[in-house]
Amino acid sequence: TVGMNAQEIGKIIHREPAEIVKKLFMLGIMVNQNISLDKDTIELLAEDYGIKAEEKQEVNVSDIDKFFEEEEENTDYQESRAPVVTIMGHVDHGKTTLLDYLRNSHITAGEAGGITQAIGAYQLKRNGKTITFLDTPGHAAFTAMRARGADITDITVLVVAADDGVMPQTVEAIDHAKAAKTPIIVAINKIDKPGANPNHVIEQLANYELIPEDWGGDTIFVEISAKMGTNVDELLDMILLQSDVMELQANPKQHAAGSVIEARLDRGRGPVATLLVQQGTMHVGDPIVVGDTFGRVRTMNNEKGIELDAAKPSTPIEITGLNDVPEAGDRFVVFDDEKTARAAGEERAKEAQMEERKKNNSVTLDNLFESL
Ligand code: GDP
Ligand code: MG
C-alpha cells in the first residue's frame, strides 16, 4: 500500500526491514525503515523482489478537499443566507455582555422556555431577518480556525469600551478582520459610564483606517451600552444593512459542507461537534466526513436543544454520530453513502498519522547508517 514503510513491507514479504532499507539504498533511495514510501519507490522495490505491487483502490485525500471546494463553489442555484458575525475586542470591553444581552433579549415566543446551551454559536431574528453569531471563546480560537483555512465570518463587530479606548487586543482584532477581509462594524460600548468618551475612540480608530461616514469615511459606528441594551437594536440593523450590501448567498440544494466551530467528547453521547453549514442542506442520517473523522449524523439540534431535520446555509448545529472528535476549523462534507464517507475518513486519518510520522522521522545520515 502507498505510504507503507520498510518495516511494514518487511512484515508482509517476510524480510528484515534493514534488508529492505539496504536494497533501497542500492537502488539510490535513502530512507530509514520508518519513512513512508511513495508509489514509485514501492513499485521499484517490488520489481526488484520480483513481486507485482498492486495498488489498493482508495479514496484520495486531495479528492475530498476538491469535493469540499466543489460543494462550496457550486453556484448553479443561489439563495440569500444569514450573515455570520463574530464579536471581537479587548478583554473586559463587553463582548460577553453584548452576546448575553442579544441572546436573552431576542428569544421569540415559540422558543421561550428552551434552555440555551453554550454550543459556540447562535441565531437570532430581527424584523424577520436572521443573524448568526459566533461565540468565539477568544482570539486564539479565531486564529487557529483562520490558520486552518476556515474564514467563516462575514462581518466583524469590534467592541471598544468608551472609557478605555483602543487597547492591544483591539488592534489584534482589527488585524484579524483585515486579514480575513471581513468588514468591521465598530460598537463603541459602555456609553452609560460617566467616564465615557466616544469621540476619543473615534479619533484613535482613525489611525487604523476606521473612519465613520460623518467624518468622511465608510465605516459603520454605533454607540451602545451592552449592559443597558442601549442602541443594541440599531447595531443589529447596521449588521443587516452591511449584510444586504454584501449580498451573501449559498446553494441549499446540494450536499451540505461547512466548518467545525468546536467539538468535544461527551460522556453519554460520544463525540459532539458544533458545525456551521456553509453550503447545502444538512439532514439527520447524512453520511459525513468531518476533518479526519466520519460517521452518520445521528442527532442534530440547534443552540436551544431543539431537534432539527434539516439545516440550511449559515445555520449552526450540534451533531452526534462521529467516530472521533474533530478539531475547530476542520471542514466537513456530506457524502452519498456511508461506505465512501468511511473510506474517506479513514484515509484522512491515516494521512494525518503519516504527516505526524514524517515530522518525527526526518532522515539524517546518522539514523540512516544506524538502520543499515
Ligand atoms: P469581555 O471580556 O469583552 O467579554 O467583557 P465583559 O462582557 O465580561 O465585560 C467586562 C465588564 O464590563 C463586566 O463587569 C461588565 O458588566 C461590564 N460592562 C460590559 N458592558 C458594559 C456597559 O455597556 N456598561 C457598563 N457600565 N458596564 C459594562
Ligand atoms: Mg468575555
Short mmCIF file of C-alpha atoms and ligand atoms in Angstrom, two decimals:
data_model
loop_
_atom_site.label_atom_id
_atom_site.label_comp_id
_atom_site.label_asym_id
_atom_site.label_seq_id
_atom_site.Cartn_x
_atom_site.Cartn_y
_atom_site.Cartn_z
CA THR A 1 0.00 0.00 0.00
CA VAL A 2 1.20 3.50 -0.81
CA GLY A 3 2.58 5.15 2.32
CA MET A 4 3.86 1.96 3.96
CA ASN A 5 7.36 1.99 5.36
CA ALA A 6 10.15 -0.58 5.09
CA GLN A 7 9.21 -2.13 8.40
CA GLU A 8 5.59 -2.70 7.33
CA ILE A 9 6.62 -4.00 3.92
CA GLY A 10 9.14 -6.31 5.57
CA LYS A 11 6.38 -7.91 7.59
CA ILE A 12 4.30 -8.63 4.51
CA ILE A 13 7.10 -10.12 2.39
CA HIS A 14 8.90 -11.71 5.37
CA ARG A 15 12.19 -9.81 5.13
CA GLU A 16 14.17 -7.87 7.68
CA PRO A 17 13.43 -4.13 7.45
CA ALA A 18 17.18 -3.46 7.38
CA GLU A 19 17.48 -5.61 4.28
CA ILE A 20 14.80 -3.57 2.55
CA VAL A 21 16.46 -0.32 3.57
CA LYS A 22 19.74 -1.64 2.20
CA LYS A 23 18.11 -2.69 -1.05
CA LEU A 24 16.54 0.74 -1.42
CA PHE A 25 19.96 2.26 -0.76
CA MET A 26 21.38 0.18 -3.64
CA LEU A 27 18.55 1.49 -5.79
CA GLY A 28 19.65 5.01 -4.88
CA ILE A 29 16.90 5.74 -2.36
CA MET A 30 17.98 6.85 1.08
CA VAL A 31 15.36 6.19 3.72
CA ASN A 32 15.21 4.70 7.15
CA GLN A 33 12.76 1.95 7.99
CA ASN A 34 10.17 4.30 9.44
CA ILE A 35 9.82 6.57 6.46
CA SER A 36 6.66 6.01 4.46
CA LEU A 37 7.38 5.20 0.83
CA ASP A 38 5.68 6.63 -2.22
CA LYS A 39 4.12 4.64 -5.04
CA ASP A 40 7.14 4.74 -7.38
CA THR A 41 9.52 3.54 -4.67
CA ILE A 42 7.27 0.65 -3.69
CA GLU A 43 6.88 -0.41 -7.33
CA LEU A 44 10.63 -0.26 -7.82
CA LEU A 45 11.17 -2.34 -4.70
CA ALA A 46 8.53 -4.88 -5.70
CA GLU A 47 10.07 -5.22 -9.16
CA ASP A 48 13.43 -5.86 -7.59
CA TYR A 49 11.95 -8.60 -5.46
CA GLY A 50 10.08 -9.99 -8.44
CA ILE A 51 6.72 -9.24 -6.86
CA LYS A 52 3.88 -7.42 -8.51
CA ALA A 53 2.72 -4.44 -6.47
CA GLU A 54 -0.96 -3.86 -6.89
CA GLU A 55 -2.36 -0.56 -5.84
CA LYS A 56 -5.23 -0.88 -3.44
CA GLN A 57 -8.23 1.15 -4.53
CA GLU A 58 -8.59 4.00 -2.11
CA VAL A 59 -10.21 7.36 -1.88
CA ASN A 60 -7.62 10.04 -2.44
CA VAL A 61 -7.38 12.64 0.32
CA SER A 62 -6.92 15.50 -2.07
CA ASP A 63 -10.19 14.49 -3.73
CA ILE A 64 -12.04 15.33 -0.54
CA ASP A 65 -10.64 18.82 -0.42
CA LYS A 66 -11.57 19.17 -4.07
CA PHE A 67 -15.00 17.82 -3.23
CA PHE A 68 -15.38 20.43 -0.47
CA GLU A 69 -14.34 23.20 -2.83
CA GLU A 70 -16.77 21.99 -5.47
CA GLU A 71 -19.61 21.89 -2.97
CA GLU A 72 -18.50 25.33 -1.79
CA GLU A 73 -18.45 26.79 -5.29
CA ASN A 74 -21.47 25.09 -6.77
CA THR A 75 -23.29 28.23 -7.81
CA ASP A 76 -25.92 26.76 -10.12
CA TYR A 77 -28.59 27.83 -7.72
CA GLN A 78 -28.32 30.51 -5.05
CA GLU A 79 -30.45 31.76 -2.20
CA SER A 80 -29.62 34.58 0.18
CA ARG A 81 -28.32 33.45 3.54
CA ALA A 82 -27.91 34.95 7.01
CA PRO A 83 -24.68 36.84 7.82
CA VAL A 84 -22.21 35.10 10.15
CA VAL A 85 -20.97 37.62 12.71
CA THR A 86 -18.04 37.47 15.15
CA ILE A 87 -17.75 39.88 18.06
CA MET A 88 -14.16 40.81 18.88
CA GLY A 89 -12.37 43.32 21.05
CA HIS A 90 -10.11 43.89 24.04
CA VAL A 91 -10.71 41.94 27.26
CA ASP A 92 -13.37 43.49 29.52
CA HIS A 93 -14.66 45.79 26.79
CA GLY A 94 -18.02 44.00 26.85
CA LYS A 95 -18.09 41.15 24.30
CA THR A 96 -19.72 38.64 26.62
CA THR A 97 -22.16 41.21 27.97
CA LEU A 98 -23.24 42.06 24.43
CA LEU A 99 -23.62 38.41 23.37
CA ASP A 100 -25.60 37.66 26.52
CA TYR A 101 -27.84 40.66 26.06
CA LEU A 102 -28.55 39.62 22.47
CA ARG A 103 -29.20 36.03 23.45
CA ASN A 104 -31.59 36.91 26.24
CA SER A 105 -33.43 39.81 24.64
CA HIS A 106 -34.20 38.20 21.30
CA ILE A 107 -35.88 34.98 22.27
CA THR A 108 -39.04 34.63 20.21
CA ALA A 109 -42.28 33.46 21.79
CA GLY A 110 -42.10 29.93 20.44
CA GLU A 111 -38.63 29.45 21.84
CA ALA A 112 -39.33 30.70 25.34
CA GLY A 113 -38.52 28.05 27.91
CA GLY A 114 -35.91 26.45 25.69
CA ILE A 115 -32.68 26.29 27.63
CA THR A 116 -29.91 27.96 25.67
CA GLN A 117 -26.83 25.80 25.53
CA ALA A 118 -23.31 27.00 25.03
CA ILE A 119 -22.66 25.44 21.64
CA GLY A 120 -20.43 28.25 20.40
CA ALA A 121 -22.91 29.89 18.06
CA TYR A 122 -26.50 31.02 17.88
CA GLN A 123 -29.01 32.70 15.66
CA LEU A 124 -31.46 35.49 16.35
CA LYS A 125 -34.12 37.27 14.36
CA ARG A 126 -34.60 41.00 13.84
CA ASN A 127 -37.56 42.18 11.74
CA GLY A 128 -37.89 38.74 10.20
CA LYS A 129 -34.22 38.53 9.23
CA THR A 130 -31.77 36.08 10.77
CA ILE A 131 -28.26 36.80 12.05
CA THR A 132 -25.80 34.07 13.08
CA PHE A 133 -23.42 34.96 15.92
CA LEU A 134 -20.25 33.02 16.58
CA ASP A 135 -19.46 32.88 20.26
CA THR A 136 -15.68 32.68 19.82
CA PRO A 137 -14.04 31.88 23.14
CA GLY A 138 -11.14 34.13 22.26
CA HIS A 139 -8.79 35.38 19.61
CA ALA A 140 -6.67 32.24 19.86
CA ALA A 141 -9.51 30.04 18.61
CA PHE A 142 -10.22 32.51 15.85
CA THR A 143 -6.56 32.46 14.80
CA ALA A 144 -6.49 28.66 14.87
CA MET A 145 -9.53 28.50 12.63
CA ARG A 146 -8.09 31.01 10.20
CA ALA A 147 -4.78 29.15 10.10
CA ARG A 148 -6.72 26.09 9.02
CA GLY A 149 -8.36 27.99 6.21
CA ALA A 150 -11.72 28.39 7.80
CA ASP A 151 -12.68 32.01 7.23
CA ILE A 152 -16.25 31.56 8.24
CA THR A 153 -17.03 35.06 9.43
CA ASP A 154 -18.80 37.53 7.14
CA ILE A 155 -18.82 40.55 9.44
CA THR A 156 -16.70 41.51 12.48
CA VAL A 157 -18.22 43.62 15.24
CA LEU A 158 -15.37 45.39 17.01
CA VAL A 159 -16.27 46.27 20.59
CA VAL A 160 -14.32 49.17 22.09
CA ALA A 161 -15.08 50.47 25.59
CA ALA A 162 -15.68 54.21 25.53
CA ASP A 163 -13.95 54.65 28.89
CA ASP A 164 -10.82 52.71 27.91
CA GLY A 165 -10.25 53.29 24.19
CA VAL A 166 -8.09 51.34 21.75
CA MET A 167 -6.05 48.65 23.51
CA PRO A 168 -3.63 45.91 22.27
CA GLN A 169 -6.34 43.31 21.63
CA THR A 170 -8.39 45.94 19.82
CA VAL A 171 -5.54 46.29 17.34
CA GLU A 172 -5.18 42.50 17.17
CA ALA A 173 -8.87 42.19 16.32
CA ILE A 174 -8.54 44.81 13.58
CA ASP A 175 -5.61 42.87 12.11
CA HIS A 176 -7.61 39.62 12.18
CA ALA A 177 -10.60 41.20 10.48
CA LYS A 178 -8.44 42.81 7.81
CA ALA A 179 -6.55 39.56 7.15
CA ALA A 180 -9.85 37.72 6.83
CA LYS A 181 -11.18 40.55 4.63
CA THR A 182 -14.35 40.96 6.64
CA PRO A 183 -15.93 44.38 7.00
CA ILE A 184 -15.75 45.86 10.51
CA ILE A 185 -18.65 47.45 12.34
CA VAL A 186 -17.46 49.42 15.36
CA ALA A 187 -19.55 49.19 18.53
CA ILE A 188 -18.39 51.83 20.98
CA ASN A 189 -19.56 50.29 24.25
CA LYS A 190 -20.20 51.45 27.83
CA ILE A 191 -21.58 54.83 26.79
CA ASP A 192 -23.60 54.76 30.03
CA LYS A 193 -20.44 55.16 32.08
CA PRO A 194 -19.54 58.59 33.46
CA GLY A 195 -16.02 58.47 32.01
CA ALA A 196 -17.22 57.50 28.52
CA ASN A 197 -15.55 59.40 25.69
CA PRO A 198 -16.77 58.04 22.33
CA ASN A 199 -15.09 60.83 20.35
CA HIS A 200 -11.72 59.83 21.72
CA VAL A 201 -12.30 56.26 20.45
CA ILE A 202 -13.26 57.61 17.02
CA GLU A 203 -10.06 59.67 16.89
CA GLN A 204 -7.95 56.68 17.90
CA LEU A 205 -9.54 54.35 15.33
CA ALA A 206 -8.81 56.83 12.53
CA ASN A 207 -5.20 55.62 12.83
CA TYR A 208 -6.43 52.20 11.67
CA GLU A 209 -8.43 53.47 8.70
CA LEU A 210 -11.71 53.05 10.55
CA ILE A 211 -13.47 56.35 9.92
CA PRO A 212 -17.21 56.99 10.36
CA GLU A 213 -19.32 58.34 7.49
CA ASP A 214 -19.88 61.64 9.33
CA TRP A 215 -16.14 62.12 9.27
CA GLY A 216 -15.78 61.29 5.59
CA GLY A 217 -15.08 57.57 5.94
CA ASP A 218 -17.13 54.47 5.23
CA THR A 219 -17.09 52.51 8.50
CA ILE A 220 -20.29 51.97 10.43
CA PHE A 221 -20.06 53.12 14.08
CA VAL A 222 -22.76 52.50 16.69
CA GLU A 223 -22.58 53.82 20.25
CA ILE A 224 -24.06 51.26 22.61
CA SER A 225 -24.42 50.14 26.17
CA ALA A 226 -24.36 46.36 26.18
CA LYS A 227 -25.29 46.42 29.85
CA MET A 228 -28.39 48.61 29.44
CA GLY A 229 -29.23 47.44 25.94
CA THR A 230 -28.99 50.99 24.57
CA ASN A 231 -28.81 51.06 20.75
CA VAL A 232 -28.30 47.30 20.52
CA ASP A 233 -31.20 47.02 18.06
CA GLU A 234 -29.55 49.76 15.98
CA LEU A 235 -26.40 47.64 15.95
CA LEU A 236 -28.44 44.70 14.63
CA ASP A 237 -29.95 46.95 11.95
CA MET A 238 -26.46 48.02 10.90
CA ILE A 239 -25.36 44.38 10.69
CA LEU A 240 -28.33 43.63 8.44
CA LEU A 241 -27.61 46.72 6.35
CA GLN A 242 -24.00 45.64 5.87
CA SER A 243 -25.15 42.12 5.08
CA ASP A 244 -27.59 43.39 2.42
CA VAL A 245 -24.76 45.24 0.70
CA MET A 246 -22.70 42.04 0.66
CA GLU A 247 -25.48 40.00 -0.99
CA LEU A 248 -24.48 36.85 0.87
CA GLN A 249 -25.66 33.73 -0.94
CA ALA A 250 -25.36 29.97 -0.88
CA ASN A 251 -26.86 26.94 -2.59
CA PRO A 252 -29.11 24.95 -0.25
CA LYS A 253 -29.89 22.35 -2.95
CA GLN A 254 -26.74 20.25 -2.65
CA HIS A 255 -24.81 18.13 -0.19
CA ALA A 256 -24.02 20.05 2.97
CA ALA A 257 -20.48 21.36 3.50
CA GLY A 258 -19.03 23.67 6.12
CA SER A 259 -16.72 24.04 9.12
CA VAL A 260 -16.33 22.88 12.71
CA ILE A 261 -16.81 25.63 15.29
CA GLU A 262 -15.99 23.46 18.29
CA ALA A 263 -16.07 19.80 19.30
CA ARG A 264 -15.79 17.74 22.45
CA LEU A 265 -16.26 14.27 23.85
CA ASP A 266 -19.48 13.89 25.82
CA ARG A 267 -19.59 11.05 28.33
CA GLY A 268 -23.07 9.94 27.36
CA ARG A 269 -23.35 11.00 23.72
CA GLY A 270 -19.82 10.42 22.41
CA PRO A 271 -18.19 12.96 20.09
CA VAL A 272 -20.31 16.12 19.85
CA ALA A 273 -19.49 18.76 17.24
CA THR A 274 -20.86 22.23 16.60
CA LEU A 275 -20.82 22.82 12.85
CA LEU A 276 -21.62 25.79 10.69
CA VAL A 277 -23.39 24.77 7.49
CA GLN A 278 -21.93 26.95 4.72
CA GLN A 279 -23.36 25.24 1.66
CA GLY A 280 -26.18 22.82 1.03
CA THR A 281 -28.69 21.44 3.48
CA MET A 282 -27.77 19.02 6.25
CA HIS A 283 -30.15 16.22 7.20
CA VAL A 284 -30.30 13.73 10.02
CA GLY A 285 -28.88 10.46 8.69
CA ASP A 286 -26.43 12.09 6.27
CA PRO A 287 -23.11 10.19 5.85
CA ILE A 288 -20.42 12.70 6.68
CA VAL A 289 -16.66 13.27 6.82
CA VAL A 290 -15.51 15.87 9.34
CA GLY A 291 -11.77 16.53 9.22
CA ASP A 292 -10.21 13.16 9.95
CA THR A 293 -13.40 11.74 11.43
CA PHE A 294 -16.50 10.25 9.85
CA GLY A 295 -19.92 8.89 10.64
CA ARG A 296 -23.59 9.45 10.06
CA VAL A 297 -25.50 12.38 11.55
CA ARG A 298 -27.34 10.64 14.38
CA THR A 299 -28.85 13.69 16.08
CA MET A 300 -28.92 17.33 15.04
CA ASN A 301 -30.08 20.21 17.22
CA ASN A 302 -29.79 23.98 17.44
CA GLU A 303 -28.48 26.03 20.38
CA LYS A 304 -31.85 25.77 22.12
CA GLY A 305 -31.63 22.00 22.10
CA ILE A 306 -34.44 21.81 19.54
CA GLU A 307 -34.06 18.82 17.20
CA LEU A 308 -33.79 19.75 13.53
CA ASP A 309 -34.49 17.57 10.48
CA ALA A 310 -32.77 19.93 8.06
CA ALA A 311 -30.30 22.82 8.38
CA LYS A 312 -29.67 25.36 5.62
CA PRO A 313 -26.58 27.55 4.97
CA SER A 314 -25.45 29.82 7.87
CA THR A 315 -27.15 27.58 10.43
CA PRO A 316 -25.05 26.49 13.42
CA ILE A 317 -25.90 22.95 14.50
CA GLU A 318 -24.77 20.49 17.11
CA ILE A 319 -24.44 16.92 15.86
CA THR A 320 -23.58 13.49 17.20
CA GLY A 321 -22.69 10.31 15.33
CA LEU A 322 -18.98 10.77 14.58
CA ASN A 323 -16.35 8.08 15.29
CA ASP A 324 -13.98 10.62 16.88
CA VAL A 325 -13.67 14.26 17.96
CA PRO A 326 -12.75 16.64 15.10
CA GLU A 327 -10.91 19.95 15.58
CA ALA A 328 -12.17 23.52 15.42
CA GLY A 329 -11.66 24.78 11.89
CA ASP A 330 -11.91 21.32 10.30
CA ARG A 331 -14.14 21.13 7.27
CA PHE A 332 -16.99 18.74 6.72
CA VAL A 333 -18.67 17.33 3.65
CA VAL A 334 -21.72 15.11 3.29
CA PHE A 335 -21.29 12.05 1.08
CA ASP A 336 -23.72 9.96 -0.97
CA ASP A 337 -23.22 6.81 1.05
CA GLU A 338 -21.69 5.78 4.32
CA LYS A 339 -19.14 3.43 2.74
CA THR A 340 -17.45 6.23 0.82
CA ALA A 341 -17.60 8.52 3.85
CA ARG A 342 -15.92 5.85 5.96
CA ALA A 343 -13.21 5.19 3.36
CA ALA A 344 -12.56 8.92 3.03
CA GLY A 345 -12.48 9.44 6.79
CA GLU A 346 -10.11 6.55 7.36
CA GLU A 347 -7.87 7.70 4.53
CA ARG A 348 -7.71 11.17 6.05
CA ALA A 349 -6.91 9.82 9.49
CA LYS A 350 -4.10 7.72 8.02
CA GLU A 351 -2.74 10.68 6.09
CA ALA A 352 -2.70 12.75 9.27
CA GLN A 353 -0.83 9.97 11.10
CA MET A 354 1.70 9.76 8.29
CA GLU A 355 2.28 13.52 8.40
CA GLU A 356 2.94 13.16 12.10
CA ARG A 357 5.34 10.27 11.50
CA LYS A 358 7.17 12.18 8.77
CA LYS A 359 7.67 15.09 11.15
CA ASN A 360 9.24 12.75 13.69
CA ASN A 361 11.45 10.90 11.23
CA SER A 362 13.43 13.24 9.08
CA VAL A 363 16.37 11.41 7.53
CA THR A 364 19.79 12.30 8.80
CA LEU A 365 22.94 10.49 7.74
CA ASP A 366 23.28 9.26 11.31
CA ASN A 367 19.99 7.44 11.60
CA LEU A 368 20.30 6.24 8.01
CA PHE A 369 23.52 4.37 8.74
CA GLU A 370 22.18 3.23 12.07
CA SER A 371 19.44 1.39 10.25
CA LEU A 372 21.75 -0.09 7.62
P1 GDP B 1 -15.38 40.82 27.69
O1 GDP B 1 -14.11 40.46 28.38
O2 GDP B 1 -15.13 41.67 26.48
O3 GDP B 1 -16.26 39.66 27.40
O4 GDP B 1 -16.14 41.81 28.70
P2 GDP B 1 -17.39 41.50 29.62
O5 GDP B 1 -18.64 41.42 28.83
O6 GDP B 1 -17.09 40.38 30.52
O7 GDP B 1 -17.49 42.86 30.44
C1 GDP B 1 -16.49 43.27 31.35
C2 GDP B 1 -17.11 44.16 32.43
O8 GDP B 1 -17.66 45.33 31.85
C3 GDP B 1 -18.26 43.48 33.18
O9 GDP B 1 -18.18 43.81 34.52
C4 GDP B 1 -19.50 44.08 32.54
O10 GDP B 1 -20.59 44.13 33.42
C5 GDP B 1 -19.03 45.46 32.20
N1 GDP B 1 -19.76 46.02 31.05
C6 GDP B 1 -19.91 45.47 29.84
N2 GDP B 1 -20.65 46.27 29.04
C7 GDP B 1 -20.96 47.36 29.78
C8 GDP B 1 -21.72 48.56 29.51
O11 GDP B 1 -22.26 48.77 28.45
N3 GDP B 1 -21.80 49.47 30.54
C9 GDP B 1 -21.22 49.26 31.74
N4 GDP B 1 -21.37 50.20 32.67
N5 GDP B 1 -20.52 48.15 32.03
C10 GDP B 1 -20.39 47.22 31.06
MG MG B 2 -15.83 37.63 27.72
#
